[in-house]
Short mmCIF file of C-alpha atoms in Angstrom, two decimals:
data_model
loop_
_atom_site.label_atom_id
_atom_site.label_comp_id
_atom_site.label_asym_id
_atom_site.label_seq_id
_atom_site.Cartn_x
_atom_site.Cartn_y
_atom_site.Cartn_z
CA MET A 1 -0.07 0.13 0.08
CA ASP A 2 2.85 2.32 1.14
CA VAL A 3 4.37 1.43 -2.15
CA ILE A 4 0.65 2.48 -4.22
CA PHE A 5 0.66 5.62 -2.66
CA ARG A 6 4.23 6.74 -3.27
CA ASP A 7 3.06 6.03 -7.12
CA ILE A 8 -0.19 8.20 -6.51
CA PHE A 9 1.79 11.21 -4.92
CA ILE A 10 4.62 11.35 -7.52
CA LYS A 11 2.19 10.73 -10.36
CA LYS A 12 0.02 14.32 -8.77
CA ILE A 13 3.62 15.82 -7.92
CA ARG A 14 4.63 15.46 -11.56
CA ILE A 15 1.32 16.46 -13.30
CA PHE A 16 1.66 19.81 -10.49
CA LEU A 17 4.80 20.80 -12.10
CA ILE A 18 3.80 20.24 -15.81
CA PHE A 19 0.55 22.27 -15.29
CA PHE A 20 3.02 24.90 -12.94
CA CYS A 21 5.53 25.21 -15.65
CA PHE A 22 3.33 25.32 -18.62
CA SER A 23 1.70 28.49 -16.52
CA VAL A 24 5.07 29.73 -16.13
CA ILE A 25 5.90 29.65 -20.03
CA TYR A 26 2.43 30.73 -20.92
CA SER A 27 2.58 33.75 -18.58
CA CYS A 28 5.76 34.20 -19.76
CA LYS A 29 5.10 34.79 -22.83
CA ASN A 30 2.28 37.03 -22.40
CA ASN A 31 4.11 39.40 -20.62
CA THR A 32 7.69 39.55 -22.41
CA ASP A 33 7.84 43.23 -23.67
CA LEU A 34 8.43 43.32 -26.79
CA PRO A 35 11.44 45.62 -28.48
CA LEU A 36 9.20 49.34 -28.28
CA ASP A 37 11.02 50.29 -31.62
CA ILE A 38 9.63 54.31 -31.87
CA THR A 39 8.85 56.48 -34.56
CA ILE A 40 8.65 59.54 -34.40
CA ASN A 41 6.12 60.88 -36.91
CA TYR A 42 6.37 64.63 -38.26
CA GLU A 43 4.51 66.84 -40.37
CA GLY A 44 6.64 69.63 -41.78
CA THR A 45 8.65 70.34 -38.76
CA ASP A 46 5.69 69.24 -36.20
CA ALA A 47 5.94 65.72 -34.18
CA LEU A 48 2.08 64.90 -34.48
CA ASN A 49 2.66 60.97 -33.15
CA VAL A 50 4.75 58.27 -32.59
CA THR A 51 4.66 54.60 -33.06
CA PHE A 52 5.65 51.68 -30.88
CA VAL A 53 5.65 47.80 -30.55
CA SER A 54 4.05 46.78 -27.29
CA ASN A 55 1.70 44.04 -26.37
CA LYS A 56 0.59 46.44 -23.41
CA ALA A 57 -2.71 47.06 -22.83
CA THR A 58 -3.48 50.98 -23.72
CA LYS A 59 -5.74 51.99 -20.41
CA ASP A 60 -2.48 51.28 -18.53
CA LEU A 61 0.11 52.98 -20.95
CA ASN A 62 0.55 57.03 -20.48
CA PHE A 63 3.13 59.45 -21.60
CA PHE A 64 4.95 61.64 -19.39
CA LEU A 65 6.91 65.12 -20.24
CA GLN A 66 10.17 63.35 -18.49
CA GLY A 67 10.23 65.22 -15.16
CA MET A 68 6.36 65.32 -14.73
CA GLN A 69 3.88 64.12 -12.57
CA GLU A 70 0.56 64.42 -14.61
CA PRO A 71 0.54 62.35 -17.76
CA ILE A 72 0.08 64.33 -21.48
CA LEU A 73 -3.56 64.21 -22.91
CA GLY A 74 -3.91 62.17 -25.77
CA ASP A 75 -5.58 59.36 -28.54
CA PHE A 76 -3.77 55.65 -28.65
CA GLU A 77 -4.42 53.08 -31.49
CA LYS A 78 -3.84 50.05 -31.56
CA ALA A 79 -3.46 47.88 -34.73
CA ASN A 80 -1.65 44.27 -33.95
CA ASP A 81 1.32 45.06 -32.01
CA LYS A 82 1.74 48.30 -32.76
CA ILE A 83 0.36 51.39 -31.23
CA LEU A 84 0.47 54.54 -31.75
CA PHE A 85 -0.38 57.93 -29.62
CA ARG A 86 -1.59 60.84 -31.14
CA PRO A 87 -0.97 63.97 -28.41
CA ILE A 88 -3.69 67.17 -28.34
CA VAL A 89 -1.32 69.14 -28.69
CA PRO A 90 2.33 68.31 -30.78
CA PHE A 91 5.17 67.28 -29.26
CA SER A 92 7.97 69.57 -28.11
CA ASN A 93 11.05 70.52 -29.98
CA GLY A 94 13.99 69.68 -27.10
CA LYS A 95 11.94 67.60 -24.75
CA THR A 96 12.40 64.23 -24.01
CA TYR A 97 9.04 61.82 -22.81
CA ASP A 98 8.43 58.49 -20.79
CA ILE A 99 6.24 55.94 -22.28
CA LYS A 100 4.77 53.74 -19.08
CA TYR A 101 3.44 51.28 -17.91
CA LEU A 102 1.83 51.59 -14.96
CA GLU A 103 4.23 53.15 -12.78
CA LYS A 104 6.91 51.62 -14.75
CA THR A 105 9.35 53.48 -17.54
CA ILE A 106 9.26 51.34 -20.81
CA GLY A 107 10.60 53.53 -22.83
CA SER A 108 11.81 57.06 -23.68
CA PHE A 109 12.62 59.51 -26.70
CA SER A 110 13.30 62.66 -27.33
CA ILE A 111 11.85 65.17 -29.48
CA ASN A 112 14.96 67.21 -32.28
CA ALA A 113 14.60 69.99 -34.30
CA TYR A 114 13.65 67.80 -37.30
CA THR A 115 14.73 69.32 -40.91
CA PRO A 116 13.26 66.22 -43.71
CA THR A 117 16.32 65.62 -45.50
CA ASN A 118 14.66 63.91 -48.67
CA ALA A 119 11.60 66.16 -49.16
CA THR A 120 11.66 68.56 -51.95
CA LEU A 121 10.65 72.53 -50.90
CA ILE A 122 9.58 75.34 -52.83
CA SER A 123 11.57 78.29 -52.69
CA ALA A 124 10.02 80.81 -54.24
CA ILE A 125 5.97 81.40 -55.54
CA TYR A 126 5.89 84.85 -57.48
CA PRO A 127 4.60 87.57 -57.54
CA SER A 128 6.28 86.96 -54.11
CA ARG A 129 3.79 90.24 -53.02
CA ASP A 130 0.43 89.55 -51.71
CA THR A 131 -1.45 91.78 -53.45
CA VAL A 132 -1.97 91.34 -57.12
CA PRO A 133 -3.95 93.58 -60.23
CA GLU A 134 -7.61 91.84 -60.95
CA ASN A 135 -6.13 90.95 -64.30
CA LEU A 136 -2.98 88.85 -62.60
CA LEU A 137 -2.04 86.57 -65.35
CA LYS A 138 0.23 84.30 -64.46
CA MET A 139 2.32 82.62 -61.47
CA TYR A 140 5.15 81.16 -60.77
CA PHE A 141 5.63 78.16 -58.32
CA VAL A 142 9.77 76.79 -58.23
CA PHE A 143 10.91 74.10 -56.87
CA SER A 144 14.21 72.82 -54.78
CA LYS A 145 14.13 69.43 -56.99
CA PRO A 146 13.14 68.60 -60.37
CA MET A 147 9.43 67.17 -59.79
CA GLN A 148 7.74 63.78 -60.88
CA GLU A 149 5.46 64.25 -63.98
CA VAL A 150 1.81 64.00 -63.09
CA GLN A 151 -1.38 64.55 -65.29
CA SER A 152 -2.22 67.18 -63.80
CA ALA A 153 -0.63 70.03 -61.51
CA LEU A 154 -3.44 71.75 -60.36
CA ASP A 155 -4.40 67.83 -58.90
CA TYR A 156 -2.21 69.06 -56.13
CA ILE A 157 -2.82 72.81 -56.01
CA GLU A 158 -6.38 73.92 -54.35
CA VAL A 159 -7.54 77.96 -54.62
CA PHE A 160 -10.10 79.03 -51.31
CA ASN A 161 -12.35 82.31 -52.41
CA VAL A 162 -11.78 83.30 -48.84
CA THR A 163 -14.25 86.40 -49.41
CA ASP A 164 -16.84 84.00 -50.08
CA SER A 165 -15.75 81.03 -48.04
CA ILE A 166 -16.06 78.61 -51.21
CA SER A 167 -13.63 76.91 -53.43
CA THR A 168 -12.78 78.26 -57.11
CA SER A 169 -10.71 77.13 -59.99
CA ILE A 170 -8.73 80.17 -61.68
CA PHE A 171 -5.94 78.36 -63.30
CA LEU A 172 -5.79 77.55 -66.77
CA GLU A 173 -5.87 73.43 -67.49
CA LEU A 174 -2.91 72.62 -69.96
CA GLN A 175 -2.51 69.34 -72.06
CA ASN A 176 0.81 70.27 -71.82
CA GLU A 177 2.08 71.72 -69.38
CA LEU A 178 4.65 74.83 -68.94
CA TRP A 179 8.00 73.47 -66.81
CA ASN A 180 11.18 74.51 -67.41
CA GLU A 181 13.71 72.28 -68.84
CA ASN A 182 14.82 70.66 -65.20
CA HIS A 183 11.52 70.21 -64.32
CA THR A 184 11.68 72.69 -61.66
CA GLU A 185 10.03 75.52 -62.59
CA LEU A 186 6.04 75.63 -63.25
CA THR A 187 4.14 78.54 -65.07
CA LEU A 188 0.15 78.11 -64.46
CA TRP A 189 -1.72 81.11 -66.82
CA LEU A 190 -4.75 82.01 -64.94
CA ASP A 191 -7.80 81.78 -67.96
CA PRO A 192 -7.00 84.47 -70.89
CA GLY A 193 -9.61 84.01 -71.79
CA ARG A 194 -11.52 85.29 -69.07
CA ILE A 195 -9.43 88.19 -68.50
CA LYS A 196 -9.90 89.38 -71.84
CA THR A 197 -12.45 91.69 -72.25
CA ASP A 198 -15.92 90.84 -74.53
CA LEU A 199 -14.18 87.39 -75.10
CA ILE A 200 -17.22 83.88 -74.82
CA PRO A 201 -14.93 82.71 -71.63
CA ASN A 202 -14.78 86.66 -69.83
CA ARG A 203 -18.63 86.88 -70.19
CA THR A 204 -19.63 83.79 -68.88
CA GLN A 205 -17.53 82.88 -65.79
CA GLY A 206 -16.10 86.62 -65.71
CA LEU A 207 -12.11 86.96 -64.47
CA PRO A 208 -10.52 84.54 -62.61
CA LEU A 209 -9.77 87.29 -59.63
CA GLU A 210 -12.04 89.89 -58.31
CA GLU A 211 -11.13 93.16 -57.36
CA GLY A 212 -11.47 93.25 -53.37
CA LYS A 213 -11.74 89.91 -52.68
CA GLN A 214 -9.18 87.88 -50.70
CA TYR A 215 -7.64 84.59 -52.24
CA GLN A 216 -6.11 81.12 -50.60
CA ILE A 217 -3.74 78.60 -52.48
CA ARG A 218 -2.62 75.83 -51.07
CA ILE A 219 0.30 73.54 -52.59
CA LEU A 220 -0.23 70.41 -51.55
CA SER A 221 2.40 68.29 -49.35
CA SER A 222 1.10 64.92 -51.50
CA TRP A 223 3.45 66.31 -54.66
CA THR A 224 5.82 64.11 -55.07
CA ASP A 225 9.70 65.45 -56.96
CA ALA A 226 11.15 62.83 -59.36
CA GLN A 227 12.42 60.56 -56.51
CA ASN A 228 9.38 59.91 -55.27
CA ASN A 229 9.88 62.42 -51.98
CA LYS A 230 7.17 64.10 -51.05
CA LEU A 231 6.78 68.10 -50.13
CA ASP A 232 8.03 68.85 -47.06
CA LYS A 233 4.57 71.17 -46.02
CA ASP A 234 1.69 71.74 -47.08
CA TYR A 235 2.41 75.31 -48.33
CA ILE A 236 0.15 78.47 -48.77
CA LYS A 237 -0.01 81.91 -50.47
CA ASN A 238 -2.73 84.54 -49.55
CA ILE A 239 -3.50 86.95 -52.40
CA TYR A 240 -5.78 90.09 -52.36
CA VAL A 241 -6.87 91.20 -55.37
CA ALA A 242 -6.49 95.14 -56.19
CA LYS A 243 -8.08 97.16 -59.40
CA LYS A 244 -7.12 96.14 -62.77
CA ASP A 245 -3.42 97.24 -63.95
CA ARG A 246 -3.76 99.03 -67.55
CA THR A 247 -0.91 100.85 -67.55
CA LYS A 248 2.31 99.62 -70.21
CA PRO A 249 5.03 99.40 -67.86
CA SER A 250 7.75 102.35 -69.07
CA VAL A 251 11.62 102.35 -68.94
CA ASP A 252 11.78 106.26 -69.10
CA GLN A 253 9.98 105.94 -65.16
CA TRP A 254 12.69 103.72 -64.13
CA SER A 255 15.76 105.20 -61.87
CA ILE A 256 19.26 103.98 -61.67
CA ILE A 257 21.64 104.08 -58.56
CA VAL A 258 25.08 104.05 -59.81
CA PRO A 259 27.85 101.81 -58.26
CA THR A 260 32.04 103.44 -57.79
CA SER A 261 34.24 102.31 -60.82
CA GLY A 262 36.94 99.98 -59.34
CA THR A 263 34.09 98.15 -57.20
CA ASN A 264 31.79 94.96 -57.74
CA THR A 265 28.88 97.21 -56.31
CA PRO A 266 25.90 96.03 -57.57
CA MET A 267 23.64 98.45 -59.75
CA ILE A 268 20.32 98.77 -58.82
CA LEU A 269 17.66 99.59 -61.10
CA THR A 270 13.97 100.34 -59.26
CA LEU A 271 11.03 99.89 -60.69
CA ASN A 272 7.95 101.72 -61.14
CA GLU A 273 6.49 98.25 -60.44
CA PRO A 274 6.23 94.19 -59.76
CA LEU A 275 7.65 92.73 -63.22
CA ASP A 276 7.39 89.17 -64.16
CA ALA A 277 9.70 87.58 -62.45
CA MET A 278 11.03 84.97 -64.82
CA LEU A 279 11.14 87.28 -67.83
CA ALA A 280 12.83 90.16 -65.93
CA LEU A 281 16.03 88.15 -65.39
CA GLU A 282 15.74 87.06 -68.88
CA THR A 283 15.29 90.23 -71.26
CA MET A 284 18.09 92.58 -69.99
CA LEU A 285 21.44 93.07 -71.00
CA ILE A 286 24.24 95.40 -70.09
CA TYR A 287 27.07 97.02 -72.26
CA ASN A 288 29.73 99.31 -71.75
CA GLN A 289 30.52 102.18 -74.30
CA ASN A 290 32.28 99.89 -76.52
CA LYS A 291 29.47 97.98 -77.10
CA GLU A 292 30.38 95.22 -75.30
CA LEU A 293 28.30 92.79 -73.43
CA VAL A 294 28.93 93.13 -69.30
CA LYS A 295 28.74 89.81 -67.76
CA GLY A 296 27.69 89.68 -64.08
CA THR A 297 24.13 88.29 -62.65
CA PHE A 298 20.96 89.81 -62.34
CA GLU A 299 18.85 89.59 -58.82
CA LEU A 300 14.80 90.16 -58.08
CA THR A 301 14.54 92.21 -54.93
CA GLN A 302 11.99 94.02 -52.84
CA TYR A 303 8.75 91.82 -54.59
CA GLU A 304 10.37 92.21 -58.24
CA GLU A 305 10.19 96.08 -58.11
CA GLN A 306 13.76 96.45 -57.66
CA LEU A 307 16.73 94.36 -59.95
CA LEU A 308 20.40 94.31 -59.17
CA PHE A 309 23.01 93.80 -61.64
CA THR A 310 26.14 92.60 -59.68
CA PRO A 311 29.48 92.06 -62.27
CA VAL A 312 32.18 90.05 -62.97
CA GLU A 313 34.77 92.15 -63.21
CA PRO A 314 35.16 96.05 -60.99
CA TRP A 315 33.28 98.57 -62.61
CA LYS A 316 35.19 100.79 -65.22
CA PRO A 317 34.03 104.48 -65.53
CA GLY A 318 32.15 105.26 -68.85
CA LEU A 319 29.27 105.42 -69.97
CA TYR A 320 26.84 101.88 -69.79
CA HIS A 321 23.31 100.94 -71.62
CA ILE A 322 21.04 98.66 -70.51
CA SER A 323 19.27 96.56 -72.49
CA VAL A 324 15.73 95.21 -72.29
CA THR A 325 13.70 93.35 -74.31
CA SER A 326 10.15 94.81 -75.82
CA ILE A 327 8.58 91.30 -74.26
CA LEU A 328 9.11 91.94 -70.65
CA GLU A 329 5.38 91.95 -69.06
CA ASP A 330 4.22 93.30 -65.37
CA LEU A 331 2.23 91.18 -63.53
CA ALA A 332 -1.14 91.79 -65.57
CA GLY A 333 0.74 90.55 -69.47
CA ASN A 334 1.77 93.98 -70.11
CA ASN A 335 4.84 94.92 -71.84
CA LEU A 336 6.69 97.40 -73.10
CA ASN A 337 4.88 98.25 -76.60
CA HIS A 338 1.34 96.74 -75.72
CA LEU A 339 -1.78 96.43 -73.68
CA PHE A 340 -2.13 93.19 -72.79
CA ASP A 341 -6.16 93.48 -72.75
CA VAL A 342 -6.31 95.61 -75.74
CA ASP A 343 -9.36 97.58 -77.54
CA LEU A 344 -9.04 97.05 -80.92
CA THR A 345 -10.79 100.11 -81.65
CA ALA A 346 -8.45 102.58 -80.02
CA LYS A 347 -5.81 104.27 -82.37
CA ASP A 348 -2.84 102.80 -79.95
CA ALA A 349 -3.61 98.83 -80.98
CA VAL A 350 -3.36 99.63 -84.87
CA ASN A 351 -0.21 101.44 -84.40
CA ASN A 352 2.97 99.08 -85.25
CA HIS A 353 5.96 101.57 -85.08
CA HIS A 354 7.36 100.01 -81.43
CA SER A 355 10.64 99.11 -80.42
CA GLU A 356 11.94 95.74 -80.06
CA VAL A 357 14.48 96.61 -77.59
CA HIS A 358 14.45 99.65 -75.07
CA GLU A 359 17.49 101.29 -73.95
CA LEU A 360 18.58 103.72 -70.53
CA SER A 361 22.47 104.37 -70.03
CA PHE A 362 24.20 105.20 -66.66
CA LYS A 363 27.58 106.25 -66.45
CA ILE A 364 30.17 105.96 -63.76
CA ARG A 365 32.63 108.43 -63.56
#
């Protein structure tokens, strides 16, 4: 009998040990901390949320600004073994945060100033001034890297009439979009048919922009470059619409700040109004008194109302001539010879005696 009871006791002990070991293994398996693998997710320069790997219940998780006792407010989302935490207020640059399960810190991360290394930027939007004439003809968008070929760039550009609180369409959609050779500069036309008086689109749809109103142009960050990298953020251009510009630009109204001989000080040409940014850089040349081209670089400043020319070699005393091709336009498409929206019944409309090149001079002593 002792032998029988002993065998039974041993069997019970073995069963208990097997059950105990299985319970310990199962418990350990379900409580093992997975590597957090914390990822900080940015939008532009803001750290909007973090994702991390964990099998913990979100009700027992909290985020703390390091050194603080109160958890920060936010929302959790869980999918399989990954958890996303989105704070109500974006995380602050330069701060360190702790992730705690119950009262135990299970992970930490720091927010550093973030500049997307792969993102493409919009380096300029012209006209750069926010106030534009009602008959604005063109806008230019300049990117830091070549952009991807897309079906329509207008899929990534939204226009909102702020004054009337409605979305609107102001740009002319072209089958062959107007990019430069490097695919870094996009030219968008406001519909000329709506701008020119008495054309059918003008009569049926009216001007793309209306005097006295405010518009917001948003370029979406989902637009990708040739390497499939997104823009670093959404870009917003606000426009305030003034009255129509019905005056041709005139070189006679420009003024020159003459540089000093023996220096590379820029020659400053002050214009009487903002001009078309790209044409202003392409239509001007400077010659010395021997009719030799002066090498140097042009730069637009003061919202395209001022042009600087810096020579490669120091200025020499003498007479200089600025040659301006007549196709140079203002923001409304008026060039040095013609108005864009011309009255065909006016005498000036049939006057063909115009110069292809306009000149003005300055003298360095």
